[in-house]
Amino acid sequence: MSDQTPVLECKGLSISYYTRAGEIPAVVDFDLTVYPGETIGLVGESGCGKSTVAMAIMQHLGTNGGITGGEILFKGRDMTKMSDDELRKLRGSEIAMIYQEPFASLNPSMRCGEQLMEVPLFHEDITEKEARERARQILIDVKLPDPDRVMNAYPHQLSGGQQQRVVIAMGLLSNPSLLLLDEPTTALDVTVEAGIVKLIADISEKFNTAQIYISHNLGLILETCDRVFVMYSGEVVEEGTIDSLFTWPRHPYTHGLFGCIPLPTADKNAAPLRPIKGQLPLPHERPSGCYFHPRCNHAVAGRCDQQHVPMAHVTGSAEDHRVRCVRWQEIDHTAEAPGGEAKPAIEPGEKVLEVDRMKKYYEVHDRSLKAILSGQTTKYVKANESLNFTAHRGETVAIVGESGCGKSTFAKVLMGLETGTDGAIKVGDVDLSELGVRDRSAEQISALQMVFQNPFDTLNPSHSVGSQIARVIRRFTDENDEDKIRERVFELLDIVKLPRDFYYRRPRQLSGGQKQRVGIARAFAGNPAMVIADEPVSALDVSVAAAVTELLTDIQRENKTTLLFISHDLSVVRYLSDSIVVMYLGWIMERGTTDQIFNPPYNPYTEALLSAVPIADPEVEKREIVLEGNLPSVMNPPKGCPFSTRCPRRIGEICDNEPPPEQEAAPGHVITCHIPLEELREVEPVIHVPSPEERQSTSGAPRPSPDPAAAS
């Protein structure tokens, strides 16, 4: 690409924020070149400077941020020297940005069509009619069904995936040369995410748009980008092509990130995840020498903690593969065993939960004239339809599916926040489905505890960490001695690997990962028999998520606790769970052990979910299945199979008109589908993990030697 003119060049870029404590350097000596049609990935933990770089490119650093060194050249022009008028003409026209939260990017008081039309009307000399046609066409380009309805809809009338597509359409309306995407799929379901990822790739090819994709999801980066930059504490520590960096990473931090990802080869017992020790340093507390050396297992005193480390070209690799490490030629990463230290497997015990044909319906009253004339003023939302599964002591049961499939509704009924409509949820010998939380005994409440998705909203900001954990002990145990309660809180903080002085801290003084650990400590404080974890790691960095995941398994292993793990991330589910329940629109489409769910025969919906899982391993082969359309309305579900409107394997009218039967593919493996089992068994596996022999045969020559003499 050297014969092309770069769309963007960042040369020695340094960015600082100014606070009462003085100047805080956020990004240091950042270099980046992006060519037309190229997609660059920026990865790293929260706080490493990825979004700060994007905001600097957009010149949106706010009143307390500024560029302290270097250049940002857009098509050869230095953006730091442009006037406000020049920047306004550039933003939205030549450079566009798609933010992480689509709903926060749209004006709730304006129709989507009006917001889309604003872009060309402001940047180009066109009529309202032409702007409307352009807006409608771009909605078709981003594969939104019924573009006229979307044009006339307010943002709250669209799903999260539809909102994100509208935001992408807005960014593309003036055919920008550069598109910045800041975690554009974090808030979306995996199936919607897969569609957005494919859409982004198609856009880049169609419009020759250069893109900078910011994410901590290495699987997504692998699927979308050409080159990747790994950032740590405000600087790039490794950069290279996708093939070079993913196949042979050189920096210990990059290896650490890969060790935090539950790849198909990971095993929670034999090869558990290996979280990166320590935490990202605050910008004003960066260590001397290599910023990563306090957390690095390969750091050498006197070498790694002295001078600032420059970037070095990796010899014997791709031409543009560079690394910021003084020991990259000496470290033999292949000598390290994959995963962490092996741990004993948990043997499931007696049955502790039995869900028997449980249903949960909500009454909805329609007072419209049409409903009154038809005599149908009462309708039912069938949130859960005949759920049927079991869980044993010490077992991890995952409940997976898209948003709106009924996972959290079931959790609410189990916890007593809702009551069931029919069927039973038996914990031990007691049916809890009709017992609200106020009607349950203290023992029944303490037996079931929950870890919530968002650690920022689950702690009382006015109470200390210690008092919030101690309250659970007082409420659900017989302990009344304050000294013993305090000691028990200290023990729980030790278990979740938090310092004991956190007892006195307020939630605002904790990071997201630390808050989630407090939530786990609080959930286990009453010695529960079962813990329901509702997306406990989806809001966390991969390094923090790996630590929280290992923490959950360690505590479960010690206490023989049953864990119900609610998630849409099948990578984590495959790693963590013993058995899986796949839900869609209130129905269980498939249930069985983890091995059964991840191998044929599949329900077609399970097959699509597996295809949507981003895998950060370039040698793993995966079939592509992108679901068309959106989840049907729970107010008007399909008459037959709930998945019939989106099913790529639909076999005819029987799918539309008759509820599917349950078919037992193997003991404990049940598939709800009209397609005969013999046909489902002939389906090829969605994910193929090559054996070590296959990896060696496809890679050709052995990997480069870490020996300094050979490398140089």
XYZ file of C-alpha atoms in Angstrom:
712
model
C 0.000 0.000 0.000
C 3.075 2.248 0.080
C 2.212 3.653 -3.386
C -1.114 4.964 -2.037
C -1.618 8.205 -0.153
C -2.521 7.462 3.465
C -5.948 8.587 4.642
C -4.615 9.176 8.147
C -1.167 9.454 9.714
C -0.466 9.878 13.424
C 3.200 10.715 14.003
C 4.587 10.748 17.531
C 1.161 11.689 18.881
C 1.059 12.559 22.600
C -2.150 13.516 24.415
C -2.595 14.853 27.947
C -5.449 15.835 30.227
C -5.133 18.761 32.615
C -6.504 18.372 36.139
C -6.060 20.084 39.494
C -3.260 17.591 40.133
C -1.452 18.788 37.019
C -0.870 17.379 33.537
C -1.794 13.698 33.120
C -0.248 12.091 29.990
C -2.888 9.775 28.502
C -1.224 8.714 25.220
C 2.517 8.723 24.557
C 4.404 8.580 21.235
C 1.595 7.025 19.175
C 2.245 6.217 15.494
C -0.412 5.006 13.052
C -0.867 4.973 9.280
C -4.156 4.022 7.607
C -4.611 3.552 3.861
C -7.860 3.616 1.810
C -9.921 0.454 2.291
C -7.780 -0.713 5.195
C -9.189 -1.662 8.618
C -6.991 -1.124 11.664
C -7.773 -2.635 15.072
C -6.897 -0.984 18.393
C -7.044 -3.418 21.324
C -6.194 -3.309 25.002
C -7.714 -2.975 28.448
C -9.973 -0.096 29.481
C -7.887 2.973 30.234
C -5.092 2.143 27.807
C -5.886 5.120 25.548
C -7.826 3.577 22.622
C -10.829 5.927 22.794
C -8.581 8.896 23.599
C -6.821 8.360 20.258
C -10.193 8.276 18.475
C -11.361 11.462 20.194
C -8.073 13.173 19.284
C -8.582 12.240 15.626
C -12.079 13.746 15.821
C -10.617 16.748 17.717
C -13.139 16.147 20.515
C -10.847 16.073 23.549
C -12.900 18.572 25.537
C -11.746 21.606 27.462
C -9.291 19.733 29.683
C -7.632 17.607 26.978
C -5.020 18.541 24.458
C -2.422 17.286 22.006
C 1.013 17.947 23.498
C 3.172 16.566 20.725
C 3.200 14.999 17.275
C 0.889 15.376 14.283
C -2.436 14.056 12.996
C -2.364 14.253 9.211
C -5.632 13.673 7.346
C -4.870 13.288 3.632
C -1.656 15.195 4.250
C -3.196 18.112 6.200
C -2.393 18.631 9.876
C -5.719 18.534 11.742
C -4.216 20.164 14.830
C -3.790 23.380 12.825
C -7.287 23.436 11.294
C -9.849 26.064 12.291
C -13.149 25.181 13.959
C -15.014 25.776 10.677
C -12.689 23.446 8.782
C -13.128 20.735 11.432
C -16.925 21.046 11.381
C -16.946 20.521 7.623
C -14.662 17.512 8.018
C -16.601 15.723 10.789
C -19.497 13.682 9.465
C -18.413 14.336 5.894
C -14.837 13.050 5.557
C -14.442 11.505 9.028
C -17.310 9.780 10.863
C -17.468 8.004 14.212
C -19.737 5.240 15.496
C -19.944 5.129 19.274
C -20.388 2.207 21.644
C -23.934 2.950 22.837
C -26.289 3.543 19.880
C -29.163 4.933 21.939
C -26.914 7.656 23.385
C -25.873 8.627 19.845
C -29.416 9.313 18.616
C -31.674 12.230 19.521
C -34.716 10.703 21.264
C -36.967 13.623 20.272
C -36.352 13.347 16.508
C -37.418 10.714 14.014
C -34.577 8.643 12.602
C -35.186 9.933 9.077
C -34.789 13.544 10.186
C -31.524 12.751 11.948
C -30.171 10.948 8.892
C -31.166 13.780 6.553
C -29.281 16.325 8.676
C -25.915 14.893 7.581
C -26.119 15.549 3.811
C -28.170 18.732 4.305
C -25.392 20.211 6.451
C -22.401 19.022 4.422
C -23.733 19.148 0.858
C -25.778 21.455 -1.353
C -28.814 19.197 -1.914
C -32.585 19.447 -1.498
C -34.632 17.835 1.289
C -36.104 15.394 -1.241
C -32.626 14.281 -2.324
C -31.522 13.987 1.308
C -34.551 11.838 2.109
C -33.841 9.517 -0.818
C -30.189 9.239 0.223
C -31.207 8.440 3.809
C -33.681 5.798 2.664
C -31.105 4.179 0.366
C -28.445 4.005 3.068
C -30.924 2.195 5.339
C -31.325 -0.373 2.565
C -27.519 -0.598 2.273
C -27.206 -1.449 5.975
C -29.860 -4.160 5.462
C -32.625 -2.665 7.602
C -36.008 -4.173 6.656
C -38.869 -1.743 5.973
C -36.765 1.433 5.594
C -39.861 3.643 5.431
C -40.961 2.500 8.887
C -37.460 3.124 10.263
C -37.398 6.603 8.703
C -40.606 7.497 10.553
C -39.671 5.795 13.839
C -38.212 7.376 16.949
C -35.069 5.682 18.337
C -36.952 4.066 21.243
C -39.179 2.255 18.740
C -36.211 0.307 17.353
C -34.240 -2.606 18.796
C -30.591 -2.208 19.833
C -29.363 -3.836 16.624
C -31.591 -1.589 14.498
C -30.402 1.501 16.369
C -26.788 0.534 15.758
C -27.464 0.070 12.045
C -29.058 3.530 11.936
C -25.933 4.981 13.583
C -23.752 3.162 11.034
C -25.961 4.474 8.236
C -25.569 7.999 9.620
C -21.809 7.621 9.619
C -21.815 6.458 5.996
C -24.271 8.952 4.518
C -21.609 11.264 3.104
C -19.332 8.383 2.083
C -16.510 9.288 4.510
C -12.920 8.434 3.800
C -12.339 7.384 7.422
C -14.728 5.609 9.795
C -13.957 5.270 13.518
C -15.794 2.487 15.373
C -15.577 2.514 19.181
C -16.827 -0.848 20.539
C -19.746 -0.787 18.042
C -21.069 -4.256 18.981
C -20.461 -4.518 22.750
C -24.119 -3.956 23.674
C -25.504 -6.313 21.022
C -26.440 -9.994 20.930
C -23.947 -12.326 19.253
C -26.279 -12.941 16.303
C -26.817 -9.207 15.766
C -23.095 -8.676 16.301
C -22.310 -11.183 13.546
C -24.567 -9.275 11.157
C -22.961 -5.941 12.069
C -19.449 -7.368 11.617
C -20.328 -8.673 8.148
C -21.950 -5.338 7.348
C -18.796 -3.437 8.340
C -16.693 -5.683 6.085
C -19.097 -5.184 3.155
C -19.053 -1.412 3.694
C -15.279 -1.257 3.600
C -15.211 -3.188 0.332
C -18.056 -1.250 -1.325
C -16.980 2.281 -0.441
C -13.195 1.681 -0.043
C -13.555 3.226 3.419
C -10.613 3.226 5.806
C -11.627 2.101 9.280
C -10.226 2.168 12.792
C -11.949 -0.475 14.916
C -11.611 -0.107 18.698
C -12.370 -3.189 20.772
C -11.148 -5.456 23.560
C -12.656 -8.459 21.750
C -9.742 -10.094 19.919
C -12.092 -12.491 18.127
C -13.896 -9.575 16.484
C -10.604 -7.907 15.590
C -9.501 -11.123 13.851
C -12.696 -11.201 11.772
C -12.759 -7.512 10.784
C -9.246 -6.056 10.582
C -6.166 -6.158 8.370
C -3.688 -4.907 10.963
C -3.851 -4.621 14.741
C -2.236 -2.329 17.308
C -2.044 -3.572 20.914
C -2.091 -0.654 23.380
C -1.030 -0.654 27.018
C -1.016 2.358 29.348
C -1.139 4.933 26.572
C 1.364 3.463 24.141
C 1.490 0.792 21.449
C 3.371 -2.287 22.691
C 2.941 -4.435 19.568
C 1.660 -3.966 16.038
C 1.449 -6.128 12.960
C -0.770 -7.811 10.415
C -3.534 -10.049 11.697
C -1.774 -13.197 10.476
C 1.591 -12.239 11.947
C 0.427 -10.975 15.339
C -2.232 -13.618 15.980
C -0.004 -16.480 14.840
C 3.200 -15.406 16.551
C 2.687 -12.621 19.135
C 5.916 -11.360 20.702
C 4.991 -9.054 23.582
C 4.173 -10.658 26.962
C 1.121 -8.388 27.266
C -0.276 -9.659 23.952
C 0.299 -13.216 25.161
C -1.429 -12.256 28.401
C -4.509 -11.054 26.515
C -4.688 -14.320 24.555
C -4.367 -16.250 27.822
C -7.487 -14.486 29.117
C -9.695 -15.572 26.208
C -11.722 -18.795 26.468
C -10.674 -20.315 23.127
C -12.185 -23.687 22.081
C -8.999 -25.374 23.349
C -9.389 -23.946 26.893
C -10.527 -26.246 29.696
C -11.590 -24.905 33.090
C -10.012 -27.911 34.814
C -7.076 -29.077 32.693
C -6.031 -25.681 31.235
C -7.888 -22.845 32.979
C -7.641 -19.224 31.892
C -4.564 -17.357 33.048
C -5.520 -13.791 34.096
C -2.890 -11.050 33.863
C -1.709 -10.284 37.373
C -2.031 -6.787 38.831
C -3.823 -3.830 37.311
C -3.253 -1.179 34.647
C -1.262 1.679 36.259
C -2.869 5.082 36.528
C -1.432 7.540 33.951
C 0.373 9.572 36.638
C 1.760 6.421 38.320
C 3.417 4.722 35.368
C 6.581 2.831 36.334
C 9.991 3.575 34.862
C 11.200 1.496 31.951
C 8.626 -0.813 30.393
C 5.173 0.181 31.633
C 4.125 -3.487 31.713
C 7.066 -4.855 33.709
C 5.324 -4.917 37.170
C 2.725 -7.331 35.712
C 5.081 -9.291 33.446
C 6.182 -12.831 34.283
C 9.332 -12.360 32.183
C 10.544 -9.034 33.625
C 14.216 -8.822 34.638
C 15.297 -6.284 37.253
C 17.904 -3.879 35.944
C 16.800 -4.286 32.310
C 13.029 -3.916 32.091
C 12.705 -1.196 34.761
C 15.329 1.287 33.563
C 15.057 3.192 30.280
C 11.922 3.779 28.223
C 11.629 0.972 25.659
C 11.473 1.922 21.938
C 9.631 -0.072 19.272
C 11.745 -2.697 17.491
C 11.121 -4.496 14.196
C 10.512 -8.223 14.580
C 12.986 -9.938 12.281
C 11.874 -13.060 10.463
C 8.243 -11.967 10.630
C 5.959 -9.660 8.643
C 7.628 -6.466 7.468
C 5.576 -4.167 9.692
C 5.519 -6.380 12.822
C 6.991 -4.299 15.655
C 7.204 -4.836 19.395
C 8.095 -2.709 22.441
C 10.030 -5.205 24.604
C 13.745 -5.510 25.421
C 13.477 -9.301 25.820
C 11.305 -10.279 22.848
C 14.184 -12.221 21.244
C 14.859 -14.222 24.421
C 11.413 -15.290 25.621
C 10.276 -18.732 24.464
C 6.503 -18.489 24.777
C 6.112 -21.981 23.274
C 7.787 -23.457 26.368
C 4.899 -22.264 28.529
C 2.067 -24.708 29.108
C -1.222 -23.475 27.636
C -3.555 -22.183 30.317
C -2.992 -21.975 34.038
C -2.372 -24.637 36.640
C -4.635 -27.701 36.380
C -7.410 -27.935 38.963
C -9.563 -30.846 40.130
C -12.888 -31.318 38.386
C -16.104 -30.928 40.355
C -18.164 -34.101 40.599
C -21.880 -33.164 40.377
C -23.905 -34.253 43.388
C -27.599 -34.662 44.083
C -30.306 -32.831 42.122
C -30.967 -29.407 43.684
C -33.127 -27.748 41.010
C -35.927 -29.187 38.907
C -37.785 -26.960 36.459
C -40.951 -28.810 35.427
C -42.944 -27.312 32.521
C -42.686 -23.844 34.038
C -44.582 -21.073 32.259
C -44.573 -17.333 32.812
C -47.179 -15.200 31.039
C -47.788 -11.472 31.412
C -51.254 -9.991 30.884
C -51.384 -6.990 28.560
C -54.591 -4.968 28.192
C -55.333 -3.347 24.835
C -57.965 -0.584 25.052
C -57.838 0.437 21.407
C -61.080 0.662 19.461
C -60.024 -2.211 17.197
C -59.387 -4.477 20.201
C -62.706 -3.518 21.849
C -64.700 -4.191 18.670
C -62.992 -7.572 18.221
C -63.489 -8.476 21.873
C -59.733 -9.156 22.304
C -58.777 -6.586 24.921
C -56.548 -8.992 26.873
C -53.423 -10.512 25.363
C -50.610 -12.551 26.892
C -46.872 -12.152 26.566
C -45.490 -15.692 26.794
C -42.107 -14.920 28.325
C -41.430 -18.556 29.324
C -43.133 -21.463 27.582
C -42.933 -24.885 29.244
C -39.347 -24.782 30.535
C -38.016 -28.166 31.582
C -34.486 -28.908 32.899
C -32.544 -29.863 36.048
C -29.369 -28.800 37.876
C -27.225 -30.752 40.332
C -25.042 -29.757 43.257
C -21.682 -28.412 42.052
C -22.870 -28.220 38.424
C -22.720 -25.171 36.155
C -25.794 -24.859 33.941
C -25.663 -22.140 31.280
C -28.810 -20.531 29.891
C -28.076 -18.916 26.536
C -29.997 -17.020 23.878
C -30.611 -13.582 22.429
C -32.047 -10.658 24.372
C -35.788 -11.138 24.816
C -35.645 -14.942 24.841
C -36.775 -15.226 28.478
C -33.490 -15.951 30.300
C -33.785 -13.125 32.832
C -37.538 -13.699 33.272
C -36.811 -17.238 34.424
C -34.176 -15.880 36.839
C -36.733 -13.437 38.277
C -39.217 -16.259 38.920
C -36.505 -18.400 40.490
C -35.434 -15.513 42.759
C -39.016 -14.714 43.727
C -39.138 -11.313 42.032
C -41.940 -12.743 39.859
C -44.265 -15.710 40.306
C -44.811 -18.422 37.711
C -48.023 -18.875 35.745
C -47.941 -22.659 35.543
C -45.622 -25.594 36.187
C -43.090 -25.796 38.991
C -39.576 -24.751 40.043
C -38.494 -27.135 42.775
C -35.469 -26.368 44.922
C -35.130 -29.470 47.020
C -38.707 -30.576 47.685
C -40.237 -27.076 47.716
C -41.989 -25.501 44.722
C -40.841 -21.863 44.642
C -42.591 -20.831 41.419
C -45.640 -19.433 43.219
C -43.757 -18.004 46.201
C -42.789 -14.345 45.871
C -39.679 -13.189 47.690
C -41.775 -11.694 50.539
C -43.426 -15.059 51.121
C -40.163 -16.998 51.326
C -38.306 -17.861 54.486
C -34.842 -16.478 55.249
C -33.383 -19.938 54.515
C -35.057 -20.061 51.095
C -33.822 -16.569 50.226
C -30.266 -17.231 51.404
C -30.136 -20.471 49.400
C -30.518 -18.508 46.133
C -28.269 -15.501 45.529
C -27.512 -13.498 42.403
C -24.533 -11.823 40.723
C -25.823 -9.102 38.392
C -24.569 -7.965 35.004
C -23.688 -4.364 35.788
C -21.329 -4.023 38.774
C -21.740 -0.231 38.754
C -25.449 -0.321 39.662
C -25.584 -3.179 42.151
C -23.813 -1.601 45.128
C -25.176 1.129 47.402
C -22.922 4.161 46.801
C -23.484 5.536 50.335
C -22.360 2.403 52.202
C -18.893 0.924 52.542
C -17.982 -2.386 50.937
C -17.644 -4.043 54.339
C -21.051 -2.937 55.590
C -22.788 -4.238 52.453
C -21.238 -7.688 52.766
C -21.762 -7.760 56.543
C -25.467 -7.024 56.091
C -25.892 -10.299 54.179
C -24.148 -12.254 56.952
C -26.401 -10.706 59.620
C -29.516 -11.329 57.533
C -28.919 -14.904 56.410
C -26.771 -16.545 59.094
C -27.067 -17.038 62.838
C -23.963 -14.973 63.528
C -24.532 -11.925 65.779
C -21.024 -11.268 67.072
C -19.791 -8.127 65.256
C -16.137 -9.146 65.575
C -16.845 -12.518 63.956
C -18.926 -10.859 61.239
C -16.060 -8.478 60.477
C -13.627 -11.390 60.347
C -15.948 -13.272 57.980
C -16.065 -10.218 55.696
C -12.247 -10.146 55.705
C -12.221 -13.840 54.765
C -14.606 -13.169 51.869
C -12.406 -10.298 50.654
C -9.456 -12.712 50.775
C -11.439 -15.271 48.755
C -12.237 -12.747 46.003
C -8.611 -11.518 46.138
C -9.281 -7.966 47.304
C -7.172 -6.189 49.962
C -8.730 -6.138 53.417
C -8.632 -2.339 53.551
C -11.378 -2.384 50.881
C -13.676 -3.044 53.845
C -13.723 0.710 54.451
C -13.947 1.872 50.838
C -17.008 3.196 49.033
C -17.998 1.705 45.637
C -16.900 4.899 43.826
C -13.317 4.112 44.859
C -13.338 0.740 43.053
C -12.849 -0.272 39.429
C -15.492 -2.245 37.531
C -13.704 -5.551 38.094
C -13.279 -4.812 41.798
C -16.982 -3.978 42.125
C -17.905 -7.245 40.454
C -15.684 -9.114 42.931
C -17.529 -7.378 45.784
C -20.802 -8.497 44.198
C -19.519 -12.088 44.137
C -18.372 -11.861 47.772
C -21.795 -10.560 48.743
C -23.551 -13.348 46.827
C -21.526 -16.034 48.617
C -21.686 -14.390 52.057
C -24.837 -16.297 53.062
C -23.438 -19.706 51.987
C -25.995 -20.175 49.186
C -26.748 -23.545 47.628
C -27.213 -21.899 44.231
C -25.892 -18.708 42.622
C -27.496 -17.160 39.529
C -24.942 -15.166 37.530
C -26.648 -12.908 34.954
C -24.035 -11.868 32.350
C -21.440 -11.299 35.129
C -18.470 -10.651 32.811
C -20.008 -9.032 29.702
C -19.209 -5.472 30.881
C -15.598 -6.266 31.832
C -12.235 -6.254 30.042
C -10.945 -9.650 28.935
C -8.257 -9.651 31.648
C -10.743 -8.730 34.394
C -13.359 -11.111 32.957
C -10.845 -13.983 33.072
C -10.053 -13.213 36.719
C -13.758 -13.034 37.649
C -14.493 -16.261 35.750
C -11.696 -18.118 37.534
C -12.866 -16.672 40.837
C -16.376 -18.034 40.283
C -15.079 -21.512 39.458
C -12.677 -21.537 42.432
C -15.402 -20.565 44.906
C -17.802 -23.053 43.310
C -15.168 -25.788 43.531
C -14.609 -25.051 47.231
C -18.278 -24.724 48.246
C -19.885 -27.212 45.800
C -22.287 -24.442 44.798
C -24.647 -24.863 41.859
C -24.117 -22.092 39.317
C -26.754 -20.920 36.832
C -24.839 -18.880 34.268
C -26.983 -16.618 32.049
C -25.163 -15.363 28.966
C -25.188 -14.850 25.208
C -21.392 -15.327 24.937
C -20.942 -18.958 23.916
C -17.140 -18.722 24.216
C -17.455 -18.199 27.968
C -20.342 -20.682 28.140
C -18.326 -23.429 26.441
C -15.466 -22.878 28.860
C -17.472 -22.570 32.074
C -20.558 -24.773 31.807
C -21.211 -28.459 32.293
C -24.612 -28.373 30.598
C -26.412 -25.798 28.436
C -30.024 -24.717 27.922
C -30.593 -22.846 24.625
C -33.639 -20.530 24.673
C -35.458 -18.642 21.936
C -38.597 -16.514 22.366
C -39.455 -18.203 25.664
C -38.905 -21.785 24.440
C -36.097 -24.231 25.153
C -34.809 -25.122 21.689
C -32.069 -27.485 22.862
C -30.571 -28.768 26.114
C -27.754 -31.151 26.918
C -24.168 -31.355 28.092
C -21.678 -28.808 26.741
C -20.073 -31.384 24.429
C -23.496 -32.373 23.071
C -24.506 -28.759 22.366
C -21.250 -27.918 20.571
C -21.360 -30.936 18.265
C -23.979 -32.153 15.748
C -26.861 -32.751 15.788
C -27.865 -29.139 16.427
C -31.120 -27.287 16.556
C -30.804 -24.753 13.665
C -30.903 -21.904 16.193
C -28.024 -23.406 18.194
C -26.140 -23.805 14.916
C -26.583 -20.074 14.192
C -25.500 -19.098 17.716
C -22.316 -21.166 17.399
C -21.513 -19.561 14.055
C -21.828 -16.103 15.623
C -19.134 -16.755 18.255
C -15.992 -14.708 17.438
C -12.902 -16.888 17.966
C -9.458 -15.307 18.367
C -7.593 -18.141 16.645
C -6.859 -17.818 12.906
C -6.454 -21.602 12.543
C -9.945 -22.448 13.835
C -12.384 -22.906 10.940
C -15.992 -21.771 11.335
C -19.020 -21.947 9.061
C -20.740 -18.612 8.464
C -24.459 -18.433 9.261
C -25.893 -14.916 9.499
C -29.513 -14.824 10.634
C -31.792 -12.540 8.656
C -34.563 -10.524 10.281
C -35.181 -9.736 13.921
C -36.607 -11.555 16.910
C -40.429 -11.700 16.459
C -42.620 -9.701 18.813
C -43.512 -11.547 22.021
C -46.987 -10.025 21.596
C -47.415 -11.821 18.285
C -45.135 -14.892 18.196
C -45.170 -17.391 15.316
C -47.971 -19.947 15.527
C -45.704 -22.964 15.041
C -41.998 -23.134 15.746
C -40.884 -19.839 17.351
C -37.750 -19.843 15.162
C -39.578 -20.505 11.866
C -39.443 -16.866 10.646
C -35.617 -16.803 10.718
C -34.681 -20.470 10.330
C -32.301 -21.183 7.403
C -33.376 -24.888 7.527
C -37.150 -24.355 7.525
C -38.789 -27.412 5.892
C -42.292 -26.150 5.095
C -45.690 -25.162 6.463
C -45.386 -27.581 9.371
C -42.775 -25.200 10.846
C -45.196 -22.268 10.560
C -48.312 -23.963 11.901
C -47.368 -26.653 14.432
C -45.283 -26.399 17.626
C -42.132 -28.530 17.220
C -41.771 -31.808 19.137
C -38.983 -32.658 21.584
C -36.575 -35.235 20.131
C -33.992 -37.038 22.270
C -30.749 -37.204 20.317
C -28.914 -38.913 23.196
C -29.559 -39.439 26.897
C -30.093 -35.934 28.297
C -29.721 -34.267 24.872
C -33.108 -32.929 23.727
C -33.722 -30.936 20.520
C -37.016 -29.148 19.885
C -37.415 -29.219 16.093
C -39.534 -30.619 13.244
C -36.456 -31.697 11.252
C -35.818 -35.457 11.708
C -32.822 -36.345 13.865
C -31.279 -38.366 11.027
C -31.108 -35.190 8.938
C -29.784 -33.069 11.811
C -27.008 -35.614 12.427
C -25.732 -35.104 8.877
C -25.001 -31.412 9.494
C -21.302 -30.530 9.411
C -19.766 -29.171 12.650
C -19.926 -25.373 12.833
C -16.523 -25.035 14.526
C -13.504 -27.129 13.553
C -10.532 -26.979 15.925
C -7.412 -28.382 14.207
C -5.388 -31.005 16.016
C -1.720 -30.281 16.864
C -0.736 -32.398 13.843
C -3.042 -30.389 11.557
C -1.666 -27.113 12.927
C 1.884 -28.273 12.188
C 1.046 -29.457 8.655
C -0.712 -26.194 7.726
C 1.947 -23.942 9.237
C 4.729 -25.529 7.197
C 8.115 -24.757 8.696
C 8.444 -24.633 12.481
C 7.929 -21.297 14.194
C 10.905 -18.934 14.538
C 13.385 -19.700 17.281
C 13.434 -17.403 20.314
C 17.204 -17.747 20.427
C 18.798 -14.256 20.164
C 21.415 -15.343 17.671
C 18.859 -16.960 15.400
C 16.437 -14.062 15.704
C 19.028 -11.463 14.881
